[in-house]
C-alpha atoms as an extended CHARMM CRD file, in Angstrom:
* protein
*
       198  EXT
         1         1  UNK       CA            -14.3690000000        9.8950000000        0.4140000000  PROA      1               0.0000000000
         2         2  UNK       CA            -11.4470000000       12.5930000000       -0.1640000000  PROA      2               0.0000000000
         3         3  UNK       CA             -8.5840000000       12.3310000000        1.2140000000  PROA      3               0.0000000000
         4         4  UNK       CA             -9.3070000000       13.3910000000        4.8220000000  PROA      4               0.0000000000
         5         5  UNK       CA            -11.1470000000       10.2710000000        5.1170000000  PROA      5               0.0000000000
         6         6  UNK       CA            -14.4310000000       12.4720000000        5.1110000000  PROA      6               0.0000000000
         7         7  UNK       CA            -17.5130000000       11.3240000000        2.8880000000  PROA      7               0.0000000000
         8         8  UNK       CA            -18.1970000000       13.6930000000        0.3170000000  PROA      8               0.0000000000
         9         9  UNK       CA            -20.8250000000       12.0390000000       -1.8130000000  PROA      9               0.0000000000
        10        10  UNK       CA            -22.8130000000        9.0420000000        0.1310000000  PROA      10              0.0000000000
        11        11  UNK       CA            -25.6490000000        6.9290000000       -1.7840000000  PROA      11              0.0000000000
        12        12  UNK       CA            -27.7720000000        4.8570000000        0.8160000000  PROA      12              0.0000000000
        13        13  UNK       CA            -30.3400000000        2.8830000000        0.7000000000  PROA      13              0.0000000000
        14        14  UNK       CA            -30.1630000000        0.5790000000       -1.8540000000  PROA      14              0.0000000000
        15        15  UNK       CA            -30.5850000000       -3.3590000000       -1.9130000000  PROA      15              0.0000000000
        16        16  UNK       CA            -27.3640000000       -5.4590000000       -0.6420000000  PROA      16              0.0000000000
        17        17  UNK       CA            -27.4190000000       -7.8430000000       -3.6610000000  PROA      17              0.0000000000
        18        18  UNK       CA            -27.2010000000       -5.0370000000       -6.1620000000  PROA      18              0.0000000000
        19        19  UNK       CA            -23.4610000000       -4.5260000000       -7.5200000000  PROA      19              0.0000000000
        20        20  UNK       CA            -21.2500000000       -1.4300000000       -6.5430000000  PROA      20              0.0000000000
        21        21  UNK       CA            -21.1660000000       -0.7570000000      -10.4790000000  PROA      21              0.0000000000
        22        22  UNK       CA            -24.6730000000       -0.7140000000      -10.8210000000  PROA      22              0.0000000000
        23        23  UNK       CA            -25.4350000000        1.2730000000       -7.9860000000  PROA      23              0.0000000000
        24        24  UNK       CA            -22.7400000000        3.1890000000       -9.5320000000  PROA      24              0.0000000000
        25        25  UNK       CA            -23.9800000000        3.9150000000      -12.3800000000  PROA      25              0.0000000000
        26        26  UNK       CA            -27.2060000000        4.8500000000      -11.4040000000  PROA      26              0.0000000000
        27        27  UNK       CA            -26.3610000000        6.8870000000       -9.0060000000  PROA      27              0.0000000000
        28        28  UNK       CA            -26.3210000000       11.2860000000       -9.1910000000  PROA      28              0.0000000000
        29        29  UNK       CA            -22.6980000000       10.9930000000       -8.6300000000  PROA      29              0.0000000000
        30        30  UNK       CA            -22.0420000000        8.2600000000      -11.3290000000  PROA      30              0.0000000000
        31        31  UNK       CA            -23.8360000000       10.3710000000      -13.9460000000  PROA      31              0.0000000000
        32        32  UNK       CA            -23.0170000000       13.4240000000      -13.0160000000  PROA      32              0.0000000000
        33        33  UNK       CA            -19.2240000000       12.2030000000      -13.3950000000  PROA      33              0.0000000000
        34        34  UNK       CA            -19.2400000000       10.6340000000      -16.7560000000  PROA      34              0.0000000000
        35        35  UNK       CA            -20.5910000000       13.8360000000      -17.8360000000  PROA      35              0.0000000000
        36        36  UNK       CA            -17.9740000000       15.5990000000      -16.5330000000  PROA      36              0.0000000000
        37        37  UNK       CA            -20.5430000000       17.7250000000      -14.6330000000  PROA      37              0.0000000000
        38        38  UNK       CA            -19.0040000000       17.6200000000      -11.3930000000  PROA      38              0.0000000000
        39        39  UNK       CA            -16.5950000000       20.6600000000      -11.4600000000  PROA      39              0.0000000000
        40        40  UNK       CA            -13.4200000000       18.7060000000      -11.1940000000  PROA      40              0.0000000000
        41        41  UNK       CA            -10.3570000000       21.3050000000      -11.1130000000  PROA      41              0.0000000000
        42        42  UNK       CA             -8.2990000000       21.5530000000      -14.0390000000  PROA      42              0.0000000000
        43        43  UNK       CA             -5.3100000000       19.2750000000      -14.8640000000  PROA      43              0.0000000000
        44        44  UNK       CA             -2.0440000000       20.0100000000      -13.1720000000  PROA      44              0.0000000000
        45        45  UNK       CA              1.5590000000       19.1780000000      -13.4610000000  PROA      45              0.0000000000
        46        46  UNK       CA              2.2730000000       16.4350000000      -10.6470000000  PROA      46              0.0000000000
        47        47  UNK       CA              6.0810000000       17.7570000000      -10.4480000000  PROA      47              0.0000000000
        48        48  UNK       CA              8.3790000000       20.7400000000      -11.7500000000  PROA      48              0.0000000000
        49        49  UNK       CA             10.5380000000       17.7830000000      -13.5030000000  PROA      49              0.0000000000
        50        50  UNK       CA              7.5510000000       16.8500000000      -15.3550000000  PROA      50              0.0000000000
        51        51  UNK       CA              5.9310000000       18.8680000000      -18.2710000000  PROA      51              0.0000000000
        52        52  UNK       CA              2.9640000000       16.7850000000      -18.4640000000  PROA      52              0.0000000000
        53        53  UNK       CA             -0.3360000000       17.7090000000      -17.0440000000  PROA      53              0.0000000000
        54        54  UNK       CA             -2.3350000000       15.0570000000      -14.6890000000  PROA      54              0.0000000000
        55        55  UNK       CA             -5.8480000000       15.2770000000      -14.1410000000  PROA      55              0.0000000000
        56        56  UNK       CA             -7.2330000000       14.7930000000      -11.0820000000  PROA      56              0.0000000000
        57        57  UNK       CA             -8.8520000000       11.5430000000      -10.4900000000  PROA      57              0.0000000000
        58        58  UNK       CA            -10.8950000000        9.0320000000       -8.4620000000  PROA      58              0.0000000000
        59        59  UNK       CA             -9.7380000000        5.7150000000       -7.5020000000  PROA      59              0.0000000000
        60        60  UNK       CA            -12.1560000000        2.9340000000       -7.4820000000  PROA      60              0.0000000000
        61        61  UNK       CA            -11.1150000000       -0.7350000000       -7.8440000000  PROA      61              0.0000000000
        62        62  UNK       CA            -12.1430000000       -3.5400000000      -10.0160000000  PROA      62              0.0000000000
        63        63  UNK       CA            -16.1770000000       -3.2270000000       -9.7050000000  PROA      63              0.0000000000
        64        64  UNK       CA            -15.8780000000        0.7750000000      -11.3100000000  PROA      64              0.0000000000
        65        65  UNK       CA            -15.7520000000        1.7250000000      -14.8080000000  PROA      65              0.0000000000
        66        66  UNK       CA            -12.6830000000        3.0320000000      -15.8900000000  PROA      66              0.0000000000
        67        67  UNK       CA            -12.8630000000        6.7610000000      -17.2400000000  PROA      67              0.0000000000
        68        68  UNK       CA            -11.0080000000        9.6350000000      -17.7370000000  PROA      68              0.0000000000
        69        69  UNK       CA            -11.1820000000       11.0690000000      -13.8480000000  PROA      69              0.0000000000
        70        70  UNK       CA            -11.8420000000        7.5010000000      -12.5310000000  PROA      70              0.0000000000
        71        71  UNK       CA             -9.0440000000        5.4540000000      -12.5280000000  PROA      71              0.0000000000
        72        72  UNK       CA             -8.9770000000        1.0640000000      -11.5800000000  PROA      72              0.0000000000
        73        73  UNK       CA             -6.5670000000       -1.3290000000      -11.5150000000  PROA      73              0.0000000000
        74        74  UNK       CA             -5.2390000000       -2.7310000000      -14.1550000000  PROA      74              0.0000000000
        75        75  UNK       CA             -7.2020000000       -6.5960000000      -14.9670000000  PROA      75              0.0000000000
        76        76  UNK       CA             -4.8250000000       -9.1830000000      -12.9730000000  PROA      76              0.0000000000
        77        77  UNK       CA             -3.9720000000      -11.0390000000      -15.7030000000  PROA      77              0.0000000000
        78        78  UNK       CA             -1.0960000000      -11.0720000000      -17.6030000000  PROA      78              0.0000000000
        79        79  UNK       CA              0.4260000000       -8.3610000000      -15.3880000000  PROA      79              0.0000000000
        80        80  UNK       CA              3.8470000000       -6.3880000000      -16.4580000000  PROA      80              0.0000000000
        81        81  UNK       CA              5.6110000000       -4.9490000000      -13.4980000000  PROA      81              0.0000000000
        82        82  UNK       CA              4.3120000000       -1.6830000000      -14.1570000000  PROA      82              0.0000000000
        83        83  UNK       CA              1.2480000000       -2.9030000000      -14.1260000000  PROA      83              0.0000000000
        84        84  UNK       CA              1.4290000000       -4.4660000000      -11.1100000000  PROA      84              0.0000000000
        85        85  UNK       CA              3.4240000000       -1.0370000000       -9.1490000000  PROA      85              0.0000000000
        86        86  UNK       CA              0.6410000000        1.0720000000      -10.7900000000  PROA      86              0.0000000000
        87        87  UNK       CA             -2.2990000000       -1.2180000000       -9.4930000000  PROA      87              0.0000000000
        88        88  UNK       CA             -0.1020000000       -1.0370000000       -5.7340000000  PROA      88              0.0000000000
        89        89  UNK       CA             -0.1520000000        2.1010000000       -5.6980000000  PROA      89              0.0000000000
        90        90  UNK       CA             -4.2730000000        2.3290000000       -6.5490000000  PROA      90              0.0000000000
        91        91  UNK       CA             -4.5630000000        0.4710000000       -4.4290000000  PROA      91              0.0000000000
        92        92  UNK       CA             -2.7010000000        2.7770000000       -1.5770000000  PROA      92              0.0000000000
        93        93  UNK       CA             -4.7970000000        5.2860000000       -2.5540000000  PROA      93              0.0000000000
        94        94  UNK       CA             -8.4160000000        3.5930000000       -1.9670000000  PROA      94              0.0000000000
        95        95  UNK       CA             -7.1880000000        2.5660000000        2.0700000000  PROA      95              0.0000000000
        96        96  UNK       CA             -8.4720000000        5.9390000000        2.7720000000  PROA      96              0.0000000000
        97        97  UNK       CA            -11.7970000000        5.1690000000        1.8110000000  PROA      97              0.0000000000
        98        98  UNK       CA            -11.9560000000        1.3800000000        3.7120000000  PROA      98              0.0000000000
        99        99  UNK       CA            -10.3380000000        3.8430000000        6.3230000000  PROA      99              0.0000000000
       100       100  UNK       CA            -13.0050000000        6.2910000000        6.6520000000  PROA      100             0.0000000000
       101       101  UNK       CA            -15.8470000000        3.0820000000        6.3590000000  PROA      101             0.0000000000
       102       102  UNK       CA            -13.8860000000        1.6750000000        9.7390000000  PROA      102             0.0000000000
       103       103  UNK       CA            -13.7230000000        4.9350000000       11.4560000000  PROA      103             0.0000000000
       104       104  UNK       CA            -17.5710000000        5.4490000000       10.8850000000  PROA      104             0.0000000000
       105       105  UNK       CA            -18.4450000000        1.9930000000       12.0460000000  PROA      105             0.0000000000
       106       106  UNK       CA            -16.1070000000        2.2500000000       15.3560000000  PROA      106             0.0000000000
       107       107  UNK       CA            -17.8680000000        6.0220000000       15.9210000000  PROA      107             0.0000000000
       108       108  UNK       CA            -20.9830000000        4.7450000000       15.5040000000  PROA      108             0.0000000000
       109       109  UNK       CA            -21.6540000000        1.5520000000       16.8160000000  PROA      109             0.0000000000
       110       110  UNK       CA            -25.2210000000        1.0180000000       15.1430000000  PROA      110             0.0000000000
       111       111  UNK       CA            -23.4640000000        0.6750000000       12.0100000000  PROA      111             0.0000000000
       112       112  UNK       CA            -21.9880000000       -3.0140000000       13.2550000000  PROA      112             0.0000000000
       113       113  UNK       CA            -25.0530000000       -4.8780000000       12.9570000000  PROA      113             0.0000000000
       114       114  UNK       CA            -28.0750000000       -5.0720000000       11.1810000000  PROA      114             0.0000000000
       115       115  UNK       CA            -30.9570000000       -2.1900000000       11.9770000000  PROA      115             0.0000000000
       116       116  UNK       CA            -33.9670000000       -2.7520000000       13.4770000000  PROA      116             0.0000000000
       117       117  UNK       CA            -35.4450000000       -0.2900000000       11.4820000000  PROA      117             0.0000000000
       118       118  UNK       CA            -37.6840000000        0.5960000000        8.3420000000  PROA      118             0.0000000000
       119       119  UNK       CA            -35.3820000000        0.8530000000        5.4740000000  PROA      119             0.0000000000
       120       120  UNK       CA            -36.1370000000        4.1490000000        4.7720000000  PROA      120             0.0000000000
       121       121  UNK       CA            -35.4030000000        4.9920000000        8.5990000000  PROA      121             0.0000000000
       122       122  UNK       CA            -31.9800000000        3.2970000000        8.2050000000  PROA      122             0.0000000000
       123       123  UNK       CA            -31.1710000000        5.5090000000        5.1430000000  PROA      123             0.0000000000
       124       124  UNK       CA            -31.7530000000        8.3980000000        7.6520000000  PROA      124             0.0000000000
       125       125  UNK       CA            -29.3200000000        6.9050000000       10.6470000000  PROA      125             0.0000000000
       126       126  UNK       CA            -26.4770000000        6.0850000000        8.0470000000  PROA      126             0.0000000000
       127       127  UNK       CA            -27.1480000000        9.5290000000        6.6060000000  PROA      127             0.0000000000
       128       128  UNK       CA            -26.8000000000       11.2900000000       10.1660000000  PROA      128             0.0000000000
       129       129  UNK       CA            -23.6720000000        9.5220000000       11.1350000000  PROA      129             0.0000000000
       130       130  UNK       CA            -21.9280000000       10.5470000000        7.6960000000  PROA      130             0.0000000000
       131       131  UNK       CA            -22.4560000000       14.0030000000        8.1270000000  PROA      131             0.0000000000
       132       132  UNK       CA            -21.6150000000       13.4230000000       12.3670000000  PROA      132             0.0000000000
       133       133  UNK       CA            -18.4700000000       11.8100000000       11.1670000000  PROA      133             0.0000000000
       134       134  UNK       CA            -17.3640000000       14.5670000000        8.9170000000  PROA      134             0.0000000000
       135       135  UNK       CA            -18.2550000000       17.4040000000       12.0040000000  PROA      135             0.0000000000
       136       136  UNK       CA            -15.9580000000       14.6830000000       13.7280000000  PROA      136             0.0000000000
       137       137  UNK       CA            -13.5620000000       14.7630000000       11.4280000000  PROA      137             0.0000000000
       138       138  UNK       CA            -13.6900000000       18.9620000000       10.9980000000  PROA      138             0.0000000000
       139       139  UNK       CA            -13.5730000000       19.5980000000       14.7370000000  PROA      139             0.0000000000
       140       140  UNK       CA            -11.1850000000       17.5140000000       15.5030000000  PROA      140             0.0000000000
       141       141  UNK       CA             -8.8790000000       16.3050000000       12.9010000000  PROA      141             0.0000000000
       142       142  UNK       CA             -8.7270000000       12.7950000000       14.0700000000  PROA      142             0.0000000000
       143       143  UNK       CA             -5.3150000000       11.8420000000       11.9960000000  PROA      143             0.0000000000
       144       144  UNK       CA             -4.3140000000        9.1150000000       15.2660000000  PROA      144             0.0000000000
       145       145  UNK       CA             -7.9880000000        7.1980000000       13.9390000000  PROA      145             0.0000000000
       146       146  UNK       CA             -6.7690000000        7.3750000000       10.1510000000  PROA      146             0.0000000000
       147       147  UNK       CA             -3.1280000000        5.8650000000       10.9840000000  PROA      147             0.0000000000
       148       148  UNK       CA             -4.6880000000        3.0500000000       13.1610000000  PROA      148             0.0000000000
       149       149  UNK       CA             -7.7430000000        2.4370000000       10.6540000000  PROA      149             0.0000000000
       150       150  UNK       CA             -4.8460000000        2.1850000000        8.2450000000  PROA      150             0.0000000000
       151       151  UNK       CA             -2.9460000000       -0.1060000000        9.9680000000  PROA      151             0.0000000000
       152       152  UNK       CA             -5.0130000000       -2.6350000000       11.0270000000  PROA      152             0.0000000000
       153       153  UNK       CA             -5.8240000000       -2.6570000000        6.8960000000  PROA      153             0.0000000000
       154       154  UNK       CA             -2.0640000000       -3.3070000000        6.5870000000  PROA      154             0.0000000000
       155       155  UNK       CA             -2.5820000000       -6.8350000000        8.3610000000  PROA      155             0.0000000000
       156       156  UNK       CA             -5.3730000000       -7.7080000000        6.2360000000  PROA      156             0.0000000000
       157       157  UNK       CA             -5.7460000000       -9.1960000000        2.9200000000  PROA      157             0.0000000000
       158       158  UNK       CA             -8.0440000000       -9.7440000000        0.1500000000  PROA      158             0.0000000000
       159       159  UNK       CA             -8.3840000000      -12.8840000000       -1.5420000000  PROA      159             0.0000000000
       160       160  UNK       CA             -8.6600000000      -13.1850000000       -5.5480000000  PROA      160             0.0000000000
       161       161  UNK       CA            -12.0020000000      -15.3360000000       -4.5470000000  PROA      161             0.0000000000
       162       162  UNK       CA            -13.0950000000      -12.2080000000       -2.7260000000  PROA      162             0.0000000000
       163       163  UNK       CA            -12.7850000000      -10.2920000000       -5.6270000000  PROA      163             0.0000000000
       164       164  UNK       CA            -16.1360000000      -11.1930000000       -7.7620000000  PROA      164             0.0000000000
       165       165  UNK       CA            -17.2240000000       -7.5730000000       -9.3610000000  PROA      165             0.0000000000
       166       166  UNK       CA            -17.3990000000       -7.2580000000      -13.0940000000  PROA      166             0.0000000000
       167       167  UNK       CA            -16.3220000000       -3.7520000000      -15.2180000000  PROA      167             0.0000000000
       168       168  UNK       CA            -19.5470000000       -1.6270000000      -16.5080000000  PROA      168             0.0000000000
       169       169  UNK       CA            -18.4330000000       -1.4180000000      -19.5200000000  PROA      169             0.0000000000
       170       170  UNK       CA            -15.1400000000       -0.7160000000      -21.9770000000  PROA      170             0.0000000000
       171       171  UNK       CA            -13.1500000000        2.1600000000      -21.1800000000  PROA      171             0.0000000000
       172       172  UNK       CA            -12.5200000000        4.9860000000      -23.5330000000  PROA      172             0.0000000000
       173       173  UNK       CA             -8.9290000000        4.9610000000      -25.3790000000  PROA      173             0.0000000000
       174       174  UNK       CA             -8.6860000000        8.6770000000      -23.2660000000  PROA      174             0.0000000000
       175       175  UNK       CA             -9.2270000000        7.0250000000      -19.8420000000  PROA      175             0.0000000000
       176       176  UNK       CA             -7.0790000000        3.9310000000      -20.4750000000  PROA      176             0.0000000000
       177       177  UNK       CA             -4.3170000000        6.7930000000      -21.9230000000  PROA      177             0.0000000000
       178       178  UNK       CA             -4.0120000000        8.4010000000      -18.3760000000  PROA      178             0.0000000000
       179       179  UNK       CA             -4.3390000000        5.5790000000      -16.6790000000  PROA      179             0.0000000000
       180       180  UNK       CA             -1.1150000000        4.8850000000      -18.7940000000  PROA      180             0.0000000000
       181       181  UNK       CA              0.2230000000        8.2420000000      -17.9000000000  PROA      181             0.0000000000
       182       182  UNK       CA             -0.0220000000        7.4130000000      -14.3260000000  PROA      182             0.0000000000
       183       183  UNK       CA              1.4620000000        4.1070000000      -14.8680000000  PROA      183             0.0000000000
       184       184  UNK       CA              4.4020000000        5.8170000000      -16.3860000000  PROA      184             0.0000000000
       185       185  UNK       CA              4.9510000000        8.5990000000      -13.6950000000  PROA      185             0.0000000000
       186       186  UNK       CA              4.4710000000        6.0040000000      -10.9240000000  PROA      186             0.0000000000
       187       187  UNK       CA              7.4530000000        3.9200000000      -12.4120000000  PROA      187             0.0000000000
       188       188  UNK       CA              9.8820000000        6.9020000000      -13.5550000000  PROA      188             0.0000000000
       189       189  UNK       CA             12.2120000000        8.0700000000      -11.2050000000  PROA      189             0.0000000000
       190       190  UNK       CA             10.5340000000       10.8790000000      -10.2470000000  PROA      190             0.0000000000
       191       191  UNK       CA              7.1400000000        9.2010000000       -9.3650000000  PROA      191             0.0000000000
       192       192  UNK       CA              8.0880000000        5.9870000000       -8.0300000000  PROA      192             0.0000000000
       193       193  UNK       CA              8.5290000000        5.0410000000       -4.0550000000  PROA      193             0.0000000000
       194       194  UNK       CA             11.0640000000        3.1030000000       -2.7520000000  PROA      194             0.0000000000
       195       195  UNK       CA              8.5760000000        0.2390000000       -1.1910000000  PROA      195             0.0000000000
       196       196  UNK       CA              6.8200000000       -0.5650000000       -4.4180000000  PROA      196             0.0000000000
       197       197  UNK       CA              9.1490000000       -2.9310000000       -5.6940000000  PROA      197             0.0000000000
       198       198  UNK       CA              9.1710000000       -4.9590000000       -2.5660000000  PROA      198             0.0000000000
């Protein structure tokens, strides 16, 4: 999902009990990004005060690998403070996507239950309303849906029990380096947010 809340890569049709990470990995998009095949811009500096480069990223949380333009939270244990601001503000980042998920299924009301359908004719409905949802979202730049999508996440919370993915596999010392860098940035002066520390 980018930032618009509008799906940009989609992967249906796989079985419920398989993992986000391994559906992950074996997806087009999964390879395709951890061999940097996907034509991801070039770094860029985040702020004139700053003469470091950033790359640009995706968030994922806990289930995702962490590489060099896929960046997830920090493991909860034994959290510093920077840690913890830098895994906050992740976490910011990835409402969009629950955001766009909750727009979809409010749009398109056959996405609440289960279908009555062949699988393969349910891969074709969830298909249709992705691409229906991003005409949606092109024509008319539904921002009112994104702010209340995003605040009814803001009353909602997510257990540690919740939580039960697993990493893929060790991160490279290059990803866990910018993950670092964004660590840093998001707790300088420049990069930080006045709510974080709340």
């Amino acid at each position: 999902v980018d930032a618009n809340a509008k799906f940009i890569a989609v992967d249906i049709g796989d079985y419920g009990r398989n993992s986000d990470s391994g559906i992950f990995k074996e997806s087009n998009f999964g390879k395709l990004l951890k061999n940097n095949k996907l034509n991801i811009p070039q770094s860029k500096k985040i702020d004139p005060q700053i003469n470091d480069e950033f790359p640009f990223v995706f968030v994922g949380d806990e289930a995702y690998p962490l590489q060099t333009n896929l960046m997830r939270p920090f493991p909860r244990r034994n959290l510093t403070n920077e840690k913890r601001i830098f895994n906050y503000r992740l976490s910011r980042a990835r409402r969009i996507v629950k955001c766009a998920f909750g727009i979809l299924v409010k749009r398109f009301n056959v996405l609440e239950n289960k279908m009555l359908v062949f699988p393969e004719k349910a891969t074709i409905i969830t298909k249709a309303c992705c691409i229906l949802h991003n005409i949606i979202m092109d024509k008319e730049g539904v921002t009112s849906e994104i702010q209340d999508e995003l605040q009814l996440q803001t009353t909602q919370t997510v257990t540690q029990s919740q939580i039960t993915s697993r990493p893929i596999n060790r991160a490279s010392t290059a990803a866990m380096d910018i993950r670092e860098k964004f660590m840093n940035y998001f707790n300088s002066d420049i990069g930080s947010v006045p709510w974080q520390n709340m």
